[in-house]
XYZ file of C-alpha atoms in Angstrom:
225
model
C -0.003 0.000 -0.006
C 1.427 3.340 -1.058
C 1.949 5.701 1.809
C 1.674 9.454 1.263
C 3.491 10.335 4.418
C 6.466 9.102 6.420
C 6.428 8.608 10.166
C 9.561 8.317 12.220
C 9.568 7.228 15.835
C 11.052 10.048 17.929
C 14.469 9.305 19.442
C 14.727 6.118 17.405
C 15.090 7.378 13.833
C 16.522 10.432 12.085
C 15.830 11.408 8.506
C 18.757 12.887 6.640
C 19.356 13.892 3.044
C 22.757 13.694 1.482
C 24.182 16.320 -0.827
C 27.560 16.536 -2.536
C 28.765 19.116 -0.045
C 27.811 16.996 2.995
C 24.988 15.799 5.151
C 22.012 18.127 5.620
C 19.283 17.446 8.134
C 15.631 17.668 7.136
C 13.391 19.837 9.388
C 10.494 17.857 10.835
C 7.251 18.525 12.620
C 6.404 17.032 16.034
C 3.135 15.158 16.567
C 1.780 13.928 19.914
C -0.989 11.336 19.418
C -3.308 10.888 22.411
C -5.557 7.832 22.458
C -8.302 8.743 24.962
C -11.243 6.951 23.365
C -13.642 5.896 26.155
C -14.005 2.136 26.110
C -11.597 1.984 23.202
C -8.647 -0.247 22.375
C -4.980 0.190 21.568
C -4.454 1.599 18.087
C -1.883 1.589 15.313
C -0.816 4.173 12.746
C -0.700 3.118 9.134
C 2.918 3.130 8.032
C 4.188 2.147 11.496
C 2.784 -1.395 11.962
C 5.381 -2.363 14.563
C 4.277 0.305 17.069
C 1.144 0.252 19.223
C -0.449 3.348 20.793
C -2.017 2.364 24.119
C -5.528 3.325 25.074
C -5.441 6.151 27.630
C -1.895 6.860 26.571
C 0.151 9.118 24.295
C 3.250 8.948 22.082
C 5.472 11.491 20.333
C 6.321 11.136 16.637
C 8.247 13.157 14.143
C 6.726 13.626 10.715
C 7.761 15.161 7.427
C 6.141 18.587 6.982
C 3.274 19.045 4.569
C -0.003 17.195 4.086
C -0.504 14.181 6.369
C -2.483 11.075 5.441
C -2.870 10.047 9.073
C -4.809 6.773 9.398
C -5.219 5.579 12.984
C -7.080 2.317 13.553
C -7.917 -0.170 16.313
C -5.472 -3.074 16.517
C -8.334 -5.514 15.844
C -10.001 -3.692 12.926
C -7.925 -1.803 10.358
C -11.017 -1.124 8.228
C -12.745 1.066 10.801
C -10.272 3.810 11.642
C -10.612 6.036 14.649
C -9.149 8.830 12.558
C -8.351 9.435 8.888
C -6.853 12.768 7.875
C -7.379 12.256 4.117
C -4.464 14.577 3.390
C -6.419 17.506 4.813
C -4.033 18.032 7.760
C -1.008 20.191 7.009
C 1.918 20.361 9.434
C 4.792 22.830 9.235
C 8.450 22.130 9.829
C 9.635 22.955 13.339
C 6.079 23.142 14.707
C 4.408 20.986 17.375
C 0.962 19.450 17.189
C -1.246 17.320 19.448
C -3.969 15.030 18.061
C -6.463 14.040 20.779
C -8.858 11.142 20.093
C -11.901 10.815 22.371
C -15.572 9.899 22.313
C -16.498 6.213 22.009
C -15.402 3.517 19.515
C -18.632 3.981 17.573
C -18.442 7.777 17.619
C -14.828 8.882 17.858
C -14.152 12.588 18.312
C -10.895 14.242 17.375
C -9.220 17.528 18.232
C -6.011 18.675 16.544
C -4.134 21.417 18.377
C -1.292 23.454 16.883
C 0.786 24.030 20.011
C 2.362 27.390 20.882
C 4.381 26.796 24.033
C 5.764 29.481 26.330
C 9.406 29.403 27.323
C 10.097 26.683 29.908
C 10.655 27.935 33.438
C 10.348 26.582 36.997
C 6.548 26.366 36.871
C 4.284 23.445 35.984
C 1.812 24.432 33.268
C -1.454 22.539 33.296
C -4.535 22.540 31.069
C -7.730 20.459 30.920
C -9.548 18.851 27.988
C -13.107 17.522 28.339
C -13.536 14.326 26.258
C -16.222 12.687 28.416
C -18.991 11.853 25.894
C -22.452 12.949 26.917
C -21.099 14.575 30.049
C -21.612 18.123 31.394
C -19.302 21.072 31.202
C -16.717 20.978 33.983
C -15.030 23.248 36.472
C -11.760 22.314 38.118
C -10.768 23.131 41.692
C -7.967 22.186 44.054
C -8.804 20.051 47.064
C -7.103 22.686 49.233
C -9.375 25.461 47.911
C -12.637 23.868 46.670
C -14.445 27.211 46.456
C -11.994 28.558 43.859
C -12.343 27.532 40.228
C -8.894 27.088 38.710
C -10.531 26.220 35.359
C -14.056 27.207 34.431
C -16.870 25.833 32.280
C -15.010 23.486 29.918
C -17.529 21.859 27.584
C -17.195 18.657 25.600
C -14.252 18.784 23.138
C -13.124 22.077 24.673
C -9.639 22.642 25.943
C -8.469 25.277 28.410
C -5.432 27.482 28.226
C -2.297 26.382 30.113
C -2.157 27.705 33.667
C 1.065 27.992 35.673
C 1.430 26.305 39.061
C 4.595 26.763 41.090
C 7.081 24.006 41.854
C 8.468 25.852 44.845
C 7.644 24.966 48.440
C 8.151 21.944 50.589
C 5.273 19.947 49.061
C 4.242 21.307 45.650
C 1.664 18.581 45.076
C -1.649 19.518 43.413
C -4.843 17.575 44.023
C -7.242 18.512 41.252
C -10.979 17.981 41.533
C -13.032 17.906 38.326
C -16.595 19.033 39.047
C -19.911 19.127 37.247
C -20.220 22.820 36.329
C -23.948 22.798 37.131
C -24.226 20.676 40.275
C -20.655 21.133 41.601
C -20.467 17.374 42.161
C -16.947 15.894 41.991
C -16.652 13.776 38.848
C -12.978 12.759 39.010
C -9.762 13.589 40.832
C -6.074 13.612 39.930
C -2.971 14.187 42.020
C -0.156 15.880 40.092
C 3.381 15.516 41.431
C 6.220 17.690 40.029
C 8.289 14.610 39.102
C 5.630 13.564 36.612
C 6.525 16.505 34.332
C 10.273 16.670 34.990
C 11.927 17.629 31.704
C 8.604 18.657 30.175
C 6.853 21.109 32.560
C 3.614 21.021 30.551
C 0.757 18.587 30.950
C -2.752 18.197 29.627
C -5.242 16.343 31.875
C -7.885 14.704 29.670
C -11.244 13.781 31.166
C -12.696 10.595 29.670
C -15.239 7.997 30.734
C -18.997 8.229 31.020
C -20.755 9.999 33.893
C -23.173 7.481 35.422
C -21.964 4.751 33.075
C -19.027 2.461 32.305
C -16.159 3.057 32.242
C -16.530 5.726 34.905
C -14.922 9.155 34.438
C -11.194 9.406 34.910
C -8.245 11.560 33.925
C -5.360 10.740 31.596
C -2.206 12.876 31.803
C -0.378 13.872 28.637
C 3.111 15.371 28.602
C 4.254 17.906 26.011
C 7.801 18.560 24.798
């Protein structure tokens, strides 16, 4: 099968082009694929059959710039892809992108984000993405200050801006509480420790699962380079 794009596993492969005057590196784009499909399975990317993307997990790839024929499918059914870009997705050299897959296996939702990161410093930067199908909009508080909304009214398939949280102090641990924006009921919780994001300093917490159903709501953390 002819492939219209080339995927290289980050840290494992390097694409180079040779010219008479020497070796010249080819600028690449960075892609972070996040498999957060509720009740879904592990997936594969056409063109990289030896690599599996875990459900409720993420992986970084490097791709050639330009149009991308991304075809992501469940390991058990290559004919029913979770995502097919159909050469409509264009990625630029030197840029970073995140592709979030959510919803359910029968109704997969996708969100492609062109990342614009701030300069790394000593803070942890956190954002939230609501991929809980059929669920309400959410607010996010800290267990230490439940009356204060750190993130407000994030609807389905909506993503917040990054917010900085300090690493300083004797115990810079953050216990996040995801709440129903209407009833204020706690839907899910997540404890973020600084060591989780060491070397990255940016994390997206993705809400998946089904409120009042199975699997129950939970959070997947995604690191960004």
